[in-house]
Each structure stands twice: as C-alpha cells, then as structure tokens.
Coordinates of C-alpha atoms and ligand atoms in Angstrom, one line a residue:
M705 CA 127.6 95.2 110.9
P706 CA 124.2 94.6 112.2
G707 CA 124.7 91.0 112.9
A708 CA 127.5 91.6 115.4
R709 CA 125.3 93.0 118.2
P710 CA 122.7 90.8 119.9
S711 CA 120.2 90.9 117.1
N712 CA 116.9 90.0 118.7
G713 CA 115.1 90.7 121.8
L714 CA 114.2 87.1 122.1
R715 CA 117.7 86.0 122.8
Q716 CA 118.1 88.8 125.3
D717 CA 114.9 87.9 127.1
H718 CA 115.9 84.2 127.1
W719 CA 119.2 85.0 128.8
C720 CA 117.6 87.4 131.3
S721 CA 115.0 84.9 132.3
R722 CA 117.6 82.3 133.0
A723 CA 120.3 84.5 134.5
P724 CA 119.1 84.4 138.1
R725 CA 119.2 80.6 138.1
A726 CA 122.6 80.5 136.5
I727 CA 124.1 83.0 138.9
L728 CA 122.8 81.6 142.1
P729 CA 125.2 79.0 143.3
S730 CA 123.1 76.0 144.5
M731 CA 124.7 72.7 143.6
R732 CA 127.1 70.9 145.8
A733 CA 130.1 69.5 144.1
M734 CA 133.6 68.2 144.9
L735 CA 136.0 70.1 142.7
L736 CA 139.5 69.2 141.5
D737 CA 141.2 72.6 141.2
R738 CA 144.6 71.2 140.4
P739 CA 146.0 67.6 140.1
G740 CA 147.8 66.6 143.3
R741 CA 145.5 68.6 145.6
P742 CA 142.6 67.1 147.5
L743 CA 139.1 67.8 146.1
R744 CA 137.4 70.9 147.4
E745 CA 133.8 70.9 148.5
A746 CA 132.0 73.8 146.8
T747 CA 128.6 75.2 146.0
V748 CA 128.5 76.0 142.3
P749 CA 125.8 77.1 139.8
D750 CA 123.5 74.3 138.6
P751 CA 124.6 73.1 135.2
E752 CA 122.1 73.7 132.4
P753 CA 121.5 71.1 129.7
G754 CA 122.7 72.3 126.2
T755 CA 121.5 71.0 122.9
G756 CA 121.2 67.2 123.0
Q757 CA 121.9 67.1 126.7
V758 CA 119.9 66.0 129.7
L759 CA 120.2 67.4 133.2
I760 CA 120.6 64.5 135.7
R761 CA 120.1 64.6 139.4
V762 CA 122.9 62.3 140.6
A763 CA 121.8 59.5 142.9
A764 CA 125.1 57.6 143.0
C765 CA 128.5 57.9 141.4
G766 CA 131.1 55.2 141.5
V767 CA 134.8 56.0 142.3
C768 CA 137.1 54.5 139.7
R769 CA 140.8 54.1 139.6
T770 CA 140.9 56.5 136.6
D771 CA 139.6 59.2 138.9
L772 CA 142.7 58.6 140.9
H773 CA 144.9 58.9 137.8
V774 CA 143.2 62.2 136.9
A775 CA 143.4 63.6 140.5
D776 CA 147.1 62.6 140.8
G777 CA 148.0 64.2 137.5
E778 CA 148.8 61.0 135.7
L779 CA 146.4 61.8 132.8
A780 CA 147.3 65.0 130.9
Q781 CA 145.3 68.2 130.7
P782 CA 142.0 67.6 132.5
K783 CA 139.4 70.3 132.4
L784 CA 140.0 72.5 135.4
P785 CA 138.4 73.0 137.8
L786 CA 136.8 69.6 137.2
V787 CA 134.1 67.4 138.7
L788 CA 135.4 63.9 138.6
G789 CA 133.3 60.8 138.2
H790 CA 132.1 58.6 135.3
E791 CA 130.0 55.9 136.9
I792 CA 126.9 58.1 137.3
V793 CA 123.5 56.9 138.1
G794 CA 120.7 59.4 138.3
T795 CA 117.3 60.7 137.2
V796 CA 116.6 63.0 134.3
S797 CA 115.4 66.2 135.8
A798 CA 115.3 68.4 132.7
T799 CA 115.9 68.0 129.0
G800 CA 117.8 70.4 126.7
P801 CA 116.8 71.4 123.1
G802 CA 116.8 68.7 120.5
T803 CA 116.5 65.8 123.0
A804 CA 114.0 62.9 122.4
R805 CA 115.4 59.8 124.0
F806 CA 114.6 60.2 127.7
R807 CA 111.8 61.9 129.7
V808 CA 112.0 63.7 133.0
G809 CA 112.0 61.0 135.7
D810 CA 113.8 58.4 133.7
R811 CA 116.8 56.7 135.4
V812 CA 119.9 56.8 133.3
G813 CA 123.6 55.8 133.6
V814 CA 126.4 58.0 132.3
P815 CA 129.7 56.3 131.4
W816 CA 133.3 57.4 130.7
L817 CA 132.6 57.9 127.0
G818 CA 130.9 61.3 126.9
W819 CA 131.1 62.4 123.3
T820 CA 132.5 61.3 120.0
C821 CA 132.9 63.1 116.7
G822 CA 131.1 60.5 114.5
T823 CA 133.2 61.3 111.5
C824 CA 136.8 60.2 112.1
A825 CA 138.2 57.0 110.7
Y826 CA 137.7 55.2 114.1
C827 CA 134.1 56.4 114.5
R828 CA 133.3 55.4 110.9
T829 CA 134.6 51.8 111.6
N830 CA 132.7 51.0 114.8
R831 CA 135.6 51.9 117.0
E832 CA 134.3 55.0 118.7
N833 CA 136.3 54.1 121.8
L834 CA 139.3 55.2 119.8
C835 CA 137.8 58.4 118.4
E836 CA 140.4 61.1 117.7
R837 CA 138.3 63.8 119.3
A838 CA 136.5 61.8 122.0
R839 CA 135.6 63.6 125.2
F840 CA 135.4 61.7 128.5
T841 CA 133.1 62.2 131.5
G842 CA 134.9 63.3 134.6
Y843 CA 138.0 64.3 132.6
Q844 CA 137.3 66.7 129.8
L845 CA 133.6 67.0 130.8
D846 CA 132.3 67.5 134.3
G847 CA 131.2 64.2 135.9
G848 CA 129.2 62.9 138.8
Y849 CA 130.9 63.9 142.1
A850 CA 128.1 66.5 142.4
G851 CA 124.4 66.9 143.0
L852 CA 123.6 67.4 139.3
T853 CA 125.3 66.8 136.0
V854 CA 124.6 67.2 132.3
A855 CA 125.3 64.5 129.7
D856 CA 124.8 64.0 125.9
E857 CA 121.7 61.8 125.9
R858 CA 123.2 59.6 123.1
F859 CA 125.9 58.4 125.4
C860 CA 123.6 57.6 128.4
F861 CA 122.3 54.1 129.1
P862 CA 119.1 52.9 130.5
L863 CA 120.0 50.7 133.5
P864 CA 118.7 47.2 134.4
E865 CA 115.9 47.6 136.9
T866 CA 117.1 44.9 139.2
Y867 CA 119.9 47.1 140.5
D868 CA 119.4 49.9 143.0
D869 CA 121.3 53.1 142.3
A870 CA 124.4 52.5 144.3
A871 CA 124.7 48.9 143.1
A872 CA 124.3 49.9 139.5
A873 CA 127.1 52.6 139.6
P874 CA 130.1 50.2 139.3
L875 CA 128.5 48.6 136.2
L876 CA 129.2 51.8 134.3
C877 CA 132.9 51.5 134.2
A878 CA 134.3 48.7 136.3
G879 CA 131.7 46.5 134.6
L880 CA 131.8 47.9 131.1
I881 CA 135.6 48.1 130.7
G882 CA 136.0 44.8 132.5
Y883 CA 133.6 43.2 130.0
R884 CA 135.5 44.7 127.1
A885 CA 138.7 43.3 128.6
L886 CA 137.1 39.9 129.0
V887 CA 136.0 39.9 125.3
A888 CA 139.6 40.9 124.4
A889 CA 140.8 37.9 126.3
G890 CA 139.1 35.6 123.7
D891 CA 137.7 32.2 124.6
A892 CA 140.4 31.6 127.3
A893 CA 139.2 28.8 129.6
R894 CA 141.8 29.5 132.3
L895 CA 141.6 33.2 133.1
G896 CA 144.0 35.1 135.3
I897 CA 142.9 38.3 136.9
Y898 CA 145.6 40.6 138.3
G899 CA 144.4 43.1 140.8
F900 CA 141.1 42.2 142.5
G901 CA 139.2 45.4 142.9
A902 CA 135.9 46.8 141.5
A903 CA 136.4 45.6 137.9
A904 CA 137.8 42.2 138.8
H905 CA 134.9 41.4 141.2
I906 CA 132.5 41.9 138.3
V907 CA 134.5 40.2 135.6
A908 CA 135.1 37.1 137.8
Q909 CA 131.3 36.6 138.1
V910 CA 130.8 37.0 134.3
A911 CA 133.7 34.7 133.6
R912 CA 132.4 32.0 135.9
H913 CA 128.9 32.4 134.3
Q914 CA 130.6 31.7 131.0
G915 CA 132.1 28.5 132.4
R916 CA 135.7 29.8 132.6
R917 CA 138.1 28.9 135.4
V918 CA 139.3 32.0 137.3
F919 CA 142.7 32.5 139.0
A920 CA 143.1 35.7 141.0
F921 CA 146.4 37.4 141.6
T922 CA 146.6 40.1 144.3
R923 CA 149.2 42.1 146.1
P924 CA 151.4 39.6 148.0
G925 CA 149.9 39.2 151.5
D926 CA 146.5 40.7 150.7
A927 CA 144.6 37.9 152.3
A928 CA 141.3 39.8 152.3
A929 CA 141.4 40.4 148.5
Q930 CA 142.3 36.7 148.0
Q931 CA 139.3 35.6 150.1
F932 CA 137.1 38.0 148.3
A933 CA 138.2 36.5 145.0
R934 CA 137.5 33.0 146.2
D935 CA 134.1 34.1 147.5
L936 CA 133.3 35.2 143.9
G937 CA 134.2 31.9 142.3
A938 CA 138.0 32.1 141.8
E939 CA 139.3 28.5 142.2
W940 CA 142.7 29.8 143.3
A941 CA 143.8 33.2 144.7
G942 CA 147.4 34.0 145.5
P943 CA 150.2 36.6 145.2
S944 CA 151.0 38.3 141.8
D945 CA 154.7 37.9 142.2
R946 CA 154.6 34.1 141.6
P947 CA 153.0 32.0 138.9
G948 CA 149.7 30.3 139.7
P949 CA 149.1 26.6 140.1
E950 CA 148.8 26.0 136.4
E951 CA 149.3 27.8 133.0
L952 CA 146.7 30.4 132.0
D953 CA 145.1 30.9 128.6
A954 CA 144.7 34.6 129.2
A955 CA 145.3 37.2 131.8
I956 CA 143.6 40.6 132.5
L957 CA 145.6 43.2 134.3
F958 CA 143.5 45.7 136.3
A959 CA 146.4 46.7 138.6
P960 CA 148.3 49.7 137.1
V961 CA 151.7 48.0 137.7
G962 CA 153.9 47.6 134.6
A963 CA 156.0 44.9 136.3
L964 CA 152.9 42.6 136.1
V965 CA 153.1 42.5 132.3
P966 CA 156.2 40.2 132.2
A967 CA 154.8 38.4 135.2
A968 CA 151.6 37.7 133.4
L969 CA 153.4 36.7 130.2
R970 CA 155.3 34.2 132.2
A971 CA 152.0 32.8 133.5
V972 CA 150.2 32.4 130.2
A973 CA 150.5 29.4 127.9
K974 CA 151.7 29.6 124.3
G975 CA 149.1 31.6 122.3
G976 CA 147.9 33.3 125.4
T977 CA 146.8 36.9 125.6
V978 CA 147.7 39.5 128.3
V979 CA 145.1 42.3 128.3
C980 CA 146.1 45.6 130.0
A981 CA 142.7 47.1 131.1
G982 CA 143.8 50.3 132.8
I983 CA 144.2 53.8 131.3
H984 CA 147.5 54.3 133.0
M985 CA 150.3 52.0 134.1
S986 CA 153.7 52.4 135.5
D987 CA 156.5 51.6 133.0
I988 CA 156.8 48.0 131.8
P989 CA 160.3 46.7 132.6
S990 CA 162.3 45.1 129.7
F991 CA 161.9 41.4 129.5
P992 CA 163.4 38.6 127.4
Y993 CA 161.8 37.9 124.1
D994 CA 161.2 34.3 125.2
L995 CA 158.3 35.5 127.3
L996 CA 156.5 36.8 124.2
W997 CA 157.6 34.0 121.9
G998 CA 155.1 31.3 121.2
E999 CA 152.5 33.7 119.8
R1000 CA 151.7 35.3 123.1
V1001 CA 150.0 38.6 122.8
V1002 CA 150.1 41.8 124.9
R1003 CA 147.4 44.3 124.2
S1004 CA 145.5 47.1 125.9
V1005 CA 141.8 47.9 126.1
A1006 CA 140.9 51.5 125.7
N1007 CA 137.6 53.1 126.8
L1008 CA 134.3 51.7 125.6
T1009 CA 131.8 51.8 122.8
R1010 CA 128.1 52.3 123.2
T1011 CA 127.7 48.8 121.9
D1012 CA 129.8 47.4 124.8
G1013 CA 127.4 49.2 127.1
Q1014 CA 124.3 47.8 125.6
E1015 CA 125.7 44.3 125.6
F1016 CA 126.9 44.5 129.1
M1017 CA 123.7 46.0 130.5
R1018 CA 121.8 43.0 129.1
L1019 CA 124.4 40.5 130.4
A1020 CA 124.8 41.8 133.9
P1021 CA 121.3 41.0 135.2
A1022 CA 121.3 37.7 133.3
V1023 CA 124.5 36.4 135.2
P1024 CA 123.3 37.9 137.6
V1025 CA 126.3 40.1 138.5
R1026 CA 126.1 41.2 142.1
T1027 CA 128.1 44.3 142.9
A1028 CA 129.8 44.8 146.3
V1029 CA 129.7 48.5 147.1
E1030 CA 130.7 50.7 150.0
Q1031 CA 128.8 54.0 150.1
F1032 CA 130.2 57.3 151.1
P1033 CA 128.6 60.8 151.4
L1034 CA 129.7 63.1 148.6
R1035 CA 131.8 65.2 150.9
E1036 CA 133.9 62.2 151.8
A1037 CA 135.1 61.8 148.2
N1038 CA 138.7 62.3 149.2
E1039 CA 138.4 59.6 151.8
A1040 CA 137.0 57.2 149.2
L1041 CA 139.8 58.0 146.8
D1042 CA 142.4 57.4 149.6
R1043 CA 140.8 54.1 150.4
L1044 CA 141.0 53.1 146.7
R1045 CA 144.6 54.2 146.5
R1046 CA 145.5 52.1 149.6
G1047 CA 143.6 49.1 148.2
D1048 CA 141.4 49.2 151.2
L1049 CA 138.0 48.5 149.7
R1050 CA 136.1 45.3 149.2
G1051 CA 134.5 45.9 145.7
A1052 CA 133.7 49.5 144.7
A1053 CA 133.3 52.8 146.5
V1054 CA 130.2 54.8 145.5
L1055 CA 129.4 58.4 146.4
V1056 CA 125.8 59.1 147.3
P1057 CA 125.0 62.8 147.2
A1058 CA 121.7 62.5 149.1
V1059 CA 123.5 61.2 152.2
P1060 CA 124.3 64.3 154.4
Ligands
ZN357 ZN1 135.6 60.2 116.0
ZN358 ZN1 136.5 54.1 135.2

C-alpha cells in the first residue's frame, strides 16, 4: 500500500539534512555498558531533542547514591548502554518541536523524574511520583554524565539564581528527595538523620531553619561525618548502632542499610515515624513487634513530584541551603562513584564536563 513507503520527499530531505550530524560522534559521555562494570569513556553522537524536549549542554551533574545502585545492578533493567546522572544543571542549547517553556540560553535543572503518563490512577491523584509508567533520568532515560542531554521540558526546573552550576546540582535529588522525606517525617521536633551524606547535609539545614532539633547518626567511628553534621547544626552526632541522647520524634534513613530500620524504631518515641528515603536498601532484619507498637510508623519515600521540586526550589534559597560539593572532571566519574561507595565525601560529588 502506498502509505508503507516513505511517502513524502519532505521527510526524506529532513532526514538527509540531519544525517551528518547524527552520524558524526561528537559528544563525550561516560557509558554504563553493563551493571558491575566501570563506566566507559566514549564519544557518541549528539542527542537530538524530540517532541517536547530540550537539548541541554550539561554544566554540572551530581553523583547520587541511586547512580551507584544502578551501576552495581541493584536496580533492575536499566536502559543499556546508559548515561547515568539525574542531578543535571545545564543550559538549553536547542528546543525540539512543540516546546514553549524554555528558550535557548536558559539555565535548567533536570531531576530523576523524567516522564510520567498523566493518565494512571496515581497521576490523576497528584501522586505522579508513583506513576505506573514513569521513566527516570539516568535509569530508563539517558542522564547527565555527558556533555549534552535531552529532557522533556515539562519535567525540568528553573533553578534559583543564587546557586552556581555545581552548587545547584545536589538540590535536584539530594535536596528534593531529602525535602520530600522531611515532609513525610511530619512536624517532628526532634529529628534523627541516619547516614550523613549529600541528602542529609541539605535536610539538616532545612530542618534547623524550621526550628527542629537535629541528631545525626553515622557509621560508627566516622568522626569526619559527625563533625560535618555538627558544623551544619546537628546538636548531637554519634554512631548509628546506639541510641542517641534522647528519644526522637522521627528519623530519616538515607543510609541503604536495612539493619538501621529496627535501630531507628528503637530510637523514636511512641507515635514516631521512620522514613526510608533511599530507592534500595539491604534486607530489614526481623524485629520484635514491641518496636513498632505504640503507633510507630515505618514508611518509604519514592521519587518526587514536580510540586516537590517547585516547593523546594523556592525554599532552598530562603533558608538559605548551602551545598558542599566536590567537583570532578567528567572522565573521573568512576572515581567519584568509588568515593561515594566508600563514604569518602564531604557533601556531594559533582561532575563538571567542561573541566578537562
Ligand atoms: Zn501515570
Ligand atoms: Zn538521586
């Protein structure tokens, strides 16, 4: 039938005119070929913005613990090969068909939530973070460990001007998910934070700004992390294998360690909530019902909604949240991931493609 063959010269011309650009490999990227292997530095064709997408020149991309879970094979079925990274700060360098929100030159942030269906029961009830068909940046969609990326403009955020590119990157996941976890902790006056990395260092500042008391629980013996927590306003910092100096009203777990769930339940008062904020956690050991009794609650926080992002991008400069970042050239992404795995970072690692 006539419709089966390329039906118009226009389309053909369109393809021909773009073909040289698509074929010439020109963008540097760190690729995950297979979980469990180090990322591979490669030169690949520039991505092209599709309908509703913008092309973004990456200025900075944060390194998140979720990237480690994807790289290590703890999250099932990533796109492969994959460009990791979902804390992307960059400048719009081209716009695809049907876009209207941003102009070339605008600075934008790209978070973990890359696309939602808009029609499932979760999307229709303001819970797009739970969308049945959601796609995530740096997991099912290529992310920001690269010179360029494309993103659906509806899921990008304008960023507060007071942050430079590298400083803004951790706001996009550590900040956003941390904020969602803090909201899930309710109005707890005494807040415990387990695992004092990128997310915790932001949440601690917001919590102090809200007048809460912060207690930081780190790996036993991690004096540097404990000092970091005290520097950011924690009134107490100590090892996670023992209770703190007094009962907590809520605890947020950023460390992906299931054994901390019963430990945190032991540390919270009756009616207290334990929020698990990571996407992956080792198995939670069994524990006596006594630890849950007294209306204690264990819950998780999954992904983010665009509303979370809008709220947090207003809140962060008002606190003001100051991010501690350590910058790495893009080609040192494996080193940055290893440092995160070892807990050997003060704040957040950020990849900066422009640094040679
Ligand atoms: Zn949906
Ligand atoms: Zn993340």
